[in-house]
PDB file of C-alpha atoms in Angstrom:
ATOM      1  CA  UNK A   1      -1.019  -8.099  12.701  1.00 61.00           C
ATOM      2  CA  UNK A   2       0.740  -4.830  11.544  1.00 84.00           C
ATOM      3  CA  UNK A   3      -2.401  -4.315   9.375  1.00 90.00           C
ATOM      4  CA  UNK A   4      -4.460  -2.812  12.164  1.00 94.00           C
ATOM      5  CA  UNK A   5      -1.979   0.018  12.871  1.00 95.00           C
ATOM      6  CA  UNK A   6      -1.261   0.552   9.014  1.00 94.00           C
ATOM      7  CA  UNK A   7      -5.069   0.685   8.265  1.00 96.00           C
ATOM      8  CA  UNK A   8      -5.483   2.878  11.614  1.00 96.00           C
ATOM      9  CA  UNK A   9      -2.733   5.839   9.907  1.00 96.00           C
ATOM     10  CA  UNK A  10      -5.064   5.782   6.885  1.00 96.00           C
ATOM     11  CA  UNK A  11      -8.314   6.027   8.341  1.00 97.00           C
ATOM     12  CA  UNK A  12      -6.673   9.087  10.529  1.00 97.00           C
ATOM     13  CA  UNK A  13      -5.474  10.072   7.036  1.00 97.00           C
ATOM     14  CA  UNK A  14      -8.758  10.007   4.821  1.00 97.00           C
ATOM     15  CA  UNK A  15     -10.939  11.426   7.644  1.00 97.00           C
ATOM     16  CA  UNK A  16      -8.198  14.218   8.082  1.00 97.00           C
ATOM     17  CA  UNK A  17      -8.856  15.106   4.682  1.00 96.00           C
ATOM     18  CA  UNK A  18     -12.448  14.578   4.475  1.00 96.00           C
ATOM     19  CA  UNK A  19     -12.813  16.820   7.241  1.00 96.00           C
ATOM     20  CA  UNK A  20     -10.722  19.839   5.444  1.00 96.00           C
ATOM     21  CA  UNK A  21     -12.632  19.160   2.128  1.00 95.00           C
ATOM     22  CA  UNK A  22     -16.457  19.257   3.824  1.00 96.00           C
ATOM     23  CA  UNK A  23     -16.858  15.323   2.444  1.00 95.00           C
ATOM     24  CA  UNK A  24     -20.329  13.930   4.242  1.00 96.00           C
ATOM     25  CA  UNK A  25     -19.209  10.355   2.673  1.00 97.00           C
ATOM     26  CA  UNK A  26     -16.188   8.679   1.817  1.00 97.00           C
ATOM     27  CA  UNK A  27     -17.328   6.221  -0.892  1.00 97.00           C
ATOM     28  CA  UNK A  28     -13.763   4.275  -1.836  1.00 97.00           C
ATOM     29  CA  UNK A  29     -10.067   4.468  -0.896  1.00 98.00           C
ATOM     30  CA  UNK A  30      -7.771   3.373  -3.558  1.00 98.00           C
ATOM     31  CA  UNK A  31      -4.155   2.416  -1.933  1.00 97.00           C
ATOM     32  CA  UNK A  32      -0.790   1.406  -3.714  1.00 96.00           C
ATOM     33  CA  UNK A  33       0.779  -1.346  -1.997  1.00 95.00           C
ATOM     34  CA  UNK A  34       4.169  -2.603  -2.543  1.00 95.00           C
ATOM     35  CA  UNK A  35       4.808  -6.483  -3.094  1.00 94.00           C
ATOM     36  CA  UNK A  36       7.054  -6.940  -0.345  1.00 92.00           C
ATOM     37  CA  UNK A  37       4.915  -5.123   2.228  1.00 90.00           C
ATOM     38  CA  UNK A  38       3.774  -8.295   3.614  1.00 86.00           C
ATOM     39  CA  UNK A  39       0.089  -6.455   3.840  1.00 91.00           C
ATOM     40  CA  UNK A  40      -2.796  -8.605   3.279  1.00 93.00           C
ATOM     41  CA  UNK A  41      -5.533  -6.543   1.425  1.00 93.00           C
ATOM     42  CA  UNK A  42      -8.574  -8.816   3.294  1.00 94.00           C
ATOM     43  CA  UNK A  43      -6.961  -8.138   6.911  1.00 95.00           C
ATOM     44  CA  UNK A  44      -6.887  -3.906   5.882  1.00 95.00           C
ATOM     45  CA  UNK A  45     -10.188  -4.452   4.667  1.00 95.00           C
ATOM     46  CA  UNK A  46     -11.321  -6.270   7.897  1.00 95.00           C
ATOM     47  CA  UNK A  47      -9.640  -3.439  10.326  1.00 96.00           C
ATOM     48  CA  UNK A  48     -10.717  -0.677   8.158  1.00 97.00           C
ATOM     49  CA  UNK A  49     -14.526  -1.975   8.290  1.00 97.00           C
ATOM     50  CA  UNK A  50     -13.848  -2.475  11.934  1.00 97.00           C
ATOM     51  CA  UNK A  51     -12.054   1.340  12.935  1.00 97.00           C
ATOM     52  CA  UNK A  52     -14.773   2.965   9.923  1.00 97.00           C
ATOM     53  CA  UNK A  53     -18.140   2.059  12.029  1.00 97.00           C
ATOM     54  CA  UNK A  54     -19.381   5.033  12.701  1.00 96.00           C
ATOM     55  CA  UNK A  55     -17.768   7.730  10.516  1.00 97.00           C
ATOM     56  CA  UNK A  56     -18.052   8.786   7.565  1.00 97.00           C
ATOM     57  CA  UNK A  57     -16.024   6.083   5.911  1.00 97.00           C
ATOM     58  CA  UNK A  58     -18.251   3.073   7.261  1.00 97.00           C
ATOM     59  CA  UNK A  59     -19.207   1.102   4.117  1.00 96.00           C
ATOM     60  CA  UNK A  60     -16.137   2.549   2.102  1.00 96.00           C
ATOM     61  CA  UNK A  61     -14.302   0.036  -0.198  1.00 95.00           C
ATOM     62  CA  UNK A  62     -10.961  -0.409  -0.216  1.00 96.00           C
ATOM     63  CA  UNK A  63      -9.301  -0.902  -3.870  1.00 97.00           C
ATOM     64  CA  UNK A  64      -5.672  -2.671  -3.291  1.00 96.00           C
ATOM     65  CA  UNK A  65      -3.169  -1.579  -5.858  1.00 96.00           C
ATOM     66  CA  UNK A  66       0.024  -3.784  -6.106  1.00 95.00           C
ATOM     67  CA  UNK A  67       3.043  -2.243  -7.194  1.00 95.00           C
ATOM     68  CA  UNK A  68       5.978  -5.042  -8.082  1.00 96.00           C
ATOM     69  CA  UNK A  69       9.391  -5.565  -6.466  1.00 96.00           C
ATOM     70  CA  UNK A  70      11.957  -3.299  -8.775  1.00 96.00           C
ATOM     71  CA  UNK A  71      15.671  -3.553  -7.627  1.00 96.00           C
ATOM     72  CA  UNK A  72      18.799  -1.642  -9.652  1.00 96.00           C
ATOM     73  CA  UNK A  73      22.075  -2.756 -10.270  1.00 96.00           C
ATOM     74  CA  UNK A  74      24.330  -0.948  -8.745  1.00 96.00           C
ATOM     75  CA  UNK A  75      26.948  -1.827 -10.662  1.00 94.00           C
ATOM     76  CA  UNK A  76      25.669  -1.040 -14.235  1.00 96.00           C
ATOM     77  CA  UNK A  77      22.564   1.333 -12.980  1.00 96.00           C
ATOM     78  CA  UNK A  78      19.603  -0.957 -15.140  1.00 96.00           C
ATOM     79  CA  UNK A  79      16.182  -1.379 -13.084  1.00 96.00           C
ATOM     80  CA  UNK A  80      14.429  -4.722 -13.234  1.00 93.00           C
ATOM     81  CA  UNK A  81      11.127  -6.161 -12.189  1.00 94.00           C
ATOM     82  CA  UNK A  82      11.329  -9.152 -10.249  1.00 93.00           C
ATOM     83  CA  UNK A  83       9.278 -11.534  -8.094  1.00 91.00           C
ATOM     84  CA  UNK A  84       9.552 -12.576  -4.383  1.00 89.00           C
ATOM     85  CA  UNK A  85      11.108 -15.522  -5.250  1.00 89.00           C
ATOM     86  CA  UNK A  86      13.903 -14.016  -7.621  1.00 88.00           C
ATOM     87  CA  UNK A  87      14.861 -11.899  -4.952  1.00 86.00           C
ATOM     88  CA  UNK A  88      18.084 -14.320  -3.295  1.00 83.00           C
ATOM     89  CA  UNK A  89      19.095 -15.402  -6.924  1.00 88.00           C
ATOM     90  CA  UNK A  90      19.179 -11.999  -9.174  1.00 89.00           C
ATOM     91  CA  UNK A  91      21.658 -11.388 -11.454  1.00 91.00           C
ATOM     92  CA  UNK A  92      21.486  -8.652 -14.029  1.00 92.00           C
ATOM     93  CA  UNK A  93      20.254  -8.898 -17.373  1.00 91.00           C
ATOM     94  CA  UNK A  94      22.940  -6.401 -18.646  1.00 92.00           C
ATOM     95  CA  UNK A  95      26.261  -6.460 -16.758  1.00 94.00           C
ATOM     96  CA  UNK A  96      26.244 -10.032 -15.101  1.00 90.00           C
ATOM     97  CA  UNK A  97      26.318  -8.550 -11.614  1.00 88.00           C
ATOM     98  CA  UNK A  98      24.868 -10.926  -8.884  1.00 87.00           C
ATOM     99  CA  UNK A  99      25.189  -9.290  -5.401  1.00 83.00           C
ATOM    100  CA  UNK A 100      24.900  -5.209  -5.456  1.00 90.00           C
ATOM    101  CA  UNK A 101      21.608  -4.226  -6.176  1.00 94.00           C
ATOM    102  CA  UNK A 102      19.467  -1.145  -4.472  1.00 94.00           C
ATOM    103  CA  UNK A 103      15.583  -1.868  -3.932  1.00 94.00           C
ATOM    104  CA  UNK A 104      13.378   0.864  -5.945  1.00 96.00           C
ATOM    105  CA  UNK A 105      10.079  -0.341  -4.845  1.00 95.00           C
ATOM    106  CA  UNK A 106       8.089  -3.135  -3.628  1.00 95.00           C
ATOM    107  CA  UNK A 107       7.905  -1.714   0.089  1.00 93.00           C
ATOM    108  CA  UNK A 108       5.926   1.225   0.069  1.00 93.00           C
ATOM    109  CA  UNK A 109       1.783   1.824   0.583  1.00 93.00           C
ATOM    110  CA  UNK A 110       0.074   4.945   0.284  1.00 95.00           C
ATOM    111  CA  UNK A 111      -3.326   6.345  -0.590  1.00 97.00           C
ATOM    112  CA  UNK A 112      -3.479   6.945  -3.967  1.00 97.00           C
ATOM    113  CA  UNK A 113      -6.783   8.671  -4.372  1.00 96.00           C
ATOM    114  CA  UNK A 114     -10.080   8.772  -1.910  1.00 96.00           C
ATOM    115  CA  UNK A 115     -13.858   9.180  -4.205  1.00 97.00           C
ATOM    116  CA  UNK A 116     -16.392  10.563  -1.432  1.00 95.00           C
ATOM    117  CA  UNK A 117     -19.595  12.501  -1.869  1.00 92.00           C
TER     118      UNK A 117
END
């Protein structure tokens, strides 16, 4: 359910800039979305098509980007890619440490880029 208010902020977003750029149609929305976000890319495409009718990014597709889960040790400072599941069990690759890490990415969304006409 926190897609609607997410997908809300970036509709208020694009138009925002639409509006300061003279856009009469906002043709696609690409958006970077972390793995651990927990955002479902059909529910922001279902809201967006929803809060869109009738301006002028009705009918504008929404490309999903996902960026993966990178943690760093805090111990020996190396950055690894993992996967949802590693998450409880890392230990790193270089130093052997198993509990101190600091998440890079993996929670963050933004718009990346908007194409309009």
């Amino acid at each position: 359910m926190h897609e609607l208010p997410v997908t809300e902020r970036i509709l208020n977003i694009v138009l925002k800039h639409a509006e300061r750029n003279r856009v009469s149609q906002i043709v696609s929305i690409t958006l970077t979305v972390g793995e651990l976000s927990e955002l479902e890319d059909e529910w922001i495409q279902h809201y967006f098509d929803y809060l869109s009718k009738d301006t002028i990014a009705a009918g504008a597709k929404l490309k999903i980007e996902r960026t993966p889960i990178v943690i760093r040790c805090n111990a020996c400072g190396r950055s690894e890619s993992v996967s949802k599941a590693q998450l409880g069990e890392v230990v790193c690759p270089q130093c052997g440490a198993s509990a101190d890490f600091t998440l890079v990415s993996g929670r963050e969304y933004y718009i990346k880029e908007m194409e309009a006409q």
